[in-house]
JSON list of C-alpha atoms in Angstrom, two decimals:
[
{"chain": "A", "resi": 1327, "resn": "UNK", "atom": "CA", "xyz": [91.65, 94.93, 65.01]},
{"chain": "A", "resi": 1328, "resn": "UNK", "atom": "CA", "xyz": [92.30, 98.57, 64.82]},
{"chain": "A", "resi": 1329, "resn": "UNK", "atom": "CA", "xyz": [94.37, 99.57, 67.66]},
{"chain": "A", "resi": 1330, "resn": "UNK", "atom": "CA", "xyz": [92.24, 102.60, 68.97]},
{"chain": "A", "resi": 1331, "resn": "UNK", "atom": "CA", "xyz": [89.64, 99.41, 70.03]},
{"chain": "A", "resi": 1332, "resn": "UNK", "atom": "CA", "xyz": [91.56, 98.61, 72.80]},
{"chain": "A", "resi": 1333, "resn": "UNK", "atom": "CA", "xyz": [91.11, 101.64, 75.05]},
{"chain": "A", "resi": 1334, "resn": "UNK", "atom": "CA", "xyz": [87.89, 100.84, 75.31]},
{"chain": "A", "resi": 1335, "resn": "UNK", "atom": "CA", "xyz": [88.43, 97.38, 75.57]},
{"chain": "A", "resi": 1336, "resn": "UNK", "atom": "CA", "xyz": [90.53, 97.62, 78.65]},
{"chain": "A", "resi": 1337, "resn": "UNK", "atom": "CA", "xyz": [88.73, 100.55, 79.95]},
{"chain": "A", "resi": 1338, "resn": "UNK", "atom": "CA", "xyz": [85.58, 98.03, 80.62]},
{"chain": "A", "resi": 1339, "resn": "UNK", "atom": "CA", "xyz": [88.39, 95.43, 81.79]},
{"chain": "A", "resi": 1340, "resn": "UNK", "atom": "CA", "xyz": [89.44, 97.93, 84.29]},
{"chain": "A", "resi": 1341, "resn": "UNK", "atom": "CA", "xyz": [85.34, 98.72, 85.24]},
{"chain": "A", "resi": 1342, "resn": "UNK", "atom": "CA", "xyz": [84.14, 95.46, 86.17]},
{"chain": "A", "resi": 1343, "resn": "UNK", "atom": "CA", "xyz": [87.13, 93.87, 87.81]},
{"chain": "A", "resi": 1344, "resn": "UNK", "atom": "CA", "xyz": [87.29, 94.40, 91.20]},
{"chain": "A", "resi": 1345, "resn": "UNK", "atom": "CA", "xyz": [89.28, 96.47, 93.48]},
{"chain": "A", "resi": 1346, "resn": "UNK", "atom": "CA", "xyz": [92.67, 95.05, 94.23]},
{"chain": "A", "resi": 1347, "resn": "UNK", "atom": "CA", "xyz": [92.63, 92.03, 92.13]},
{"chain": "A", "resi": 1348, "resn": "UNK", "atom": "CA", "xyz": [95.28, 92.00, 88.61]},
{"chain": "A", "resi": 1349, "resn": "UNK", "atom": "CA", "xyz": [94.15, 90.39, 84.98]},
{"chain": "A", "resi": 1350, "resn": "UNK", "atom": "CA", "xyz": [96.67, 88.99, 82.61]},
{"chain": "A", "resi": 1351, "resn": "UNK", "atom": "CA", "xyz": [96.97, 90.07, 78.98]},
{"chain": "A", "resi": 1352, "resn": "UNK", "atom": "CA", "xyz": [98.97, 87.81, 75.98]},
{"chain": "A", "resi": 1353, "resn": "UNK", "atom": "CA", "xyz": [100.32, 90.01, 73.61]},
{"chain": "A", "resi": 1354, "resn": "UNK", "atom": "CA", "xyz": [103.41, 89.35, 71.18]},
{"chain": "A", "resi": 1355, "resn": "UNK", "atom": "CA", "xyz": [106.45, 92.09, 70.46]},
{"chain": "A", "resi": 1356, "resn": "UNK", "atom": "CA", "xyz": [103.87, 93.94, 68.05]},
{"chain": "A", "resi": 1357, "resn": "UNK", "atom": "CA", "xyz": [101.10, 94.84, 70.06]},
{"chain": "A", "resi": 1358, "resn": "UNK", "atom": "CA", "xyz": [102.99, 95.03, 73.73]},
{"chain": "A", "resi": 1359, "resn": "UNK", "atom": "CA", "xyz": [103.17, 99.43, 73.54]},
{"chain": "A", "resi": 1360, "resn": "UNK", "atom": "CA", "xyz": [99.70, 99.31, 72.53]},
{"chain": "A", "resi": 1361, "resn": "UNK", "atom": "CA", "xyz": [98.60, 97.73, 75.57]},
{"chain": "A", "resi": 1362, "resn": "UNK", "atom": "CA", "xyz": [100.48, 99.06, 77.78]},
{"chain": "A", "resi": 1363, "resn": "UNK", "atom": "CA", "xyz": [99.57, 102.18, 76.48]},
{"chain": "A", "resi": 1364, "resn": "UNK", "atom": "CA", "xyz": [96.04, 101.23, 76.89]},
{"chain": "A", "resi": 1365, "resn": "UNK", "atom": "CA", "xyz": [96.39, 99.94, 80.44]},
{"chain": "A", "resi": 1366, "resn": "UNK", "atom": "CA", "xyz": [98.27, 102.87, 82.39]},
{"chain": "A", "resi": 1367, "resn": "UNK", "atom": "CA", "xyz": [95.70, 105.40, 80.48]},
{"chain": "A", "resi": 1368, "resn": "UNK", "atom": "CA", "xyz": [92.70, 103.64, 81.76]},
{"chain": "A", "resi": 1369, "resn": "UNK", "atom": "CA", "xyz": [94.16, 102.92, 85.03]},
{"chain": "A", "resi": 1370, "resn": "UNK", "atom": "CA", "xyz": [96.11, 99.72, 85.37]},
{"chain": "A", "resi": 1371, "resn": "UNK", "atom": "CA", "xyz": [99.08, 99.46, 87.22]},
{"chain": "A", "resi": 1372, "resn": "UNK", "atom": "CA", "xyz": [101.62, 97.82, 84.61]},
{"chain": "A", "resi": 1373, "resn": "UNK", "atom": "CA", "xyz": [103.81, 94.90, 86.09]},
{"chain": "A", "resi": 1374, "resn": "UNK", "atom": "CA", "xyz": [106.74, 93.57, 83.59]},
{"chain": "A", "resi": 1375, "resn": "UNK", "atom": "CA", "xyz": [105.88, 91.06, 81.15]},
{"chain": "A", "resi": 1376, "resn": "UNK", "atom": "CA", "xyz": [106.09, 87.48, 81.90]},
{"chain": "A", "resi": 1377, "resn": "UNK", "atom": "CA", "xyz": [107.47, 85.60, 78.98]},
{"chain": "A", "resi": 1378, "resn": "UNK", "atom": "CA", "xyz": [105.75, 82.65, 78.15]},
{"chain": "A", "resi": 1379, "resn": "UNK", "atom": "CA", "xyz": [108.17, 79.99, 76.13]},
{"chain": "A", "resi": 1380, "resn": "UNK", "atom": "CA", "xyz": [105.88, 77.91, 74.14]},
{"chain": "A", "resi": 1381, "resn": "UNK", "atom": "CA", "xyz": [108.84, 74.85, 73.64]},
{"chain": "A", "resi": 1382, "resn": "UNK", "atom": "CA", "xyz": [106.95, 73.72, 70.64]},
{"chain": "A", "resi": 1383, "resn": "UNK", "atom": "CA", "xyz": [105.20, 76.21, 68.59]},
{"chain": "A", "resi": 1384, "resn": "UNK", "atom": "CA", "xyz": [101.89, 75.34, 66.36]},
{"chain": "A", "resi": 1385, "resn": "UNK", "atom": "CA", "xyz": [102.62, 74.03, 63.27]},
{"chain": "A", "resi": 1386, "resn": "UNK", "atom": "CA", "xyz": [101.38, 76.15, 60.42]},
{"chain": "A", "resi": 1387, "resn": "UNK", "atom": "CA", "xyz": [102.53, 77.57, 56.70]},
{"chain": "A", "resi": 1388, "resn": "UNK", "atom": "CA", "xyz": [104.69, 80.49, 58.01]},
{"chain": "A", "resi": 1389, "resn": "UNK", "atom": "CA", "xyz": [106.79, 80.69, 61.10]},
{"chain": "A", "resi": 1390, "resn": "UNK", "atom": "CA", "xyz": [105.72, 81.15, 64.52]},
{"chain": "A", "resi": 1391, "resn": "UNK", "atom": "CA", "xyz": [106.58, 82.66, 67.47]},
{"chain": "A", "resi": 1392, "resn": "UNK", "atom": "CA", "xyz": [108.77, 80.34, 70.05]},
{"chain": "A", "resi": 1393, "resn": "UNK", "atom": "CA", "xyz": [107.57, 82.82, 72.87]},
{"chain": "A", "resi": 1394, "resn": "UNK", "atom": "CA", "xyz": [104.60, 85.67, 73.62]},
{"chain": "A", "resi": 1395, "resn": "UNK", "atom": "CA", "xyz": [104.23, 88.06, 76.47]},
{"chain": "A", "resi": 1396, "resn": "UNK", "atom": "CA", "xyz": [101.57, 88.35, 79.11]},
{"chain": "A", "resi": 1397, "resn": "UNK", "atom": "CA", "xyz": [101.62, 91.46, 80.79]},
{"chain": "A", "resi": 1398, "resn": "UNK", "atom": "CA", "xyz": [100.54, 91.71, 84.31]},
{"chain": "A", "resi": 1399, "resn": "UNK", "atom": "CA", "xyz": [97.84, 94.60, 84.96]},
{"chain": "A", "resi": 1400, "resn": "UNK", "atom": "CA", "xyz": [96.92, 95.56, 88.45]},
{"chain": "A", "resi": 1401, "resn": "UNK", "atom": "CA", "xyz": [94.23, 97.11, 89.67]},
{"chain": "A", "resi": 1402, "resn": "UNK", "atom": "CA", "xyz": [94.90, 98.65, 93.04]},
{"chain": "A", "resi": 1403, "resn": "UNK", "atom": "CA", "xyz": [97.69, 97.45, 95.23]},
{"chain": "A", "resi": 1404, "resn": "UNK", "atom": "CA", "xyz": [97.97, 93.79, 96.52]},
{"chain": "A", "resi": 1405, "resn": "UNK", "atom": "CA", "xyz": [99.90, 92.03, 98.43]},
{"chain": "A", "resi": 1406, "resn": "UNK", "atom": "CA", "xyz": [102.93, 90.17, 97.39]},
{"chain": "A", "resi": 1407, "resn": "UNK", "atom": "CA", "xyz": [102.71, 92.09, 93.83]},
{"chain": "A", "resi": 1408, "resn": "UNK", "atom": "CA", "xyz": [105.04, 90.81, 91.52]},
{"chain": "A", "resi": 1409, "resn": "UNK", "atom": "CA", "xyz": [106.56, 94.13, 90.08]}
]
């Protein structure tokens, strides 16, 4: 996907969920600025990544990542955030 798609991707993310409540978001290396990016501009609060260690990768014909990120976007303030 083109990466202008996801500002309005996470802009109707950040419309329907509700007040106070956070979403997670897998990305990889690549793609991490864009979203983040994406998420402050429309609104988010952006936590750090959480890094997700996938201990046995898909098999496949080229190699694949050991790990991907999930970033943490809040909406609002709750408690016990995890910035």
């Amino acid at each position: 996907m083109p990466d202008e798609v996801w500002l309005p991707v996470l802009s109707e993310l950040y419309r329907i969920l509700a007040p106070d409540r956070h979403a997670y978001l897998f990305c990889d290396w690549r793609t991490q600025r864009i979203f983040e990016d994406a998420a402050e501009e429309v609104g988010f609060n952006v936590g750090r990544p959480i890094v997700w260690n996938k201990e046995s990768p898909a098999l496949g014909g080229t190699w694949r990542s050991q790990s991907e990120l999930i970033l943490f976007l809040e909406k609002g303030h709750r408690a016990g955030n995890f910035k």
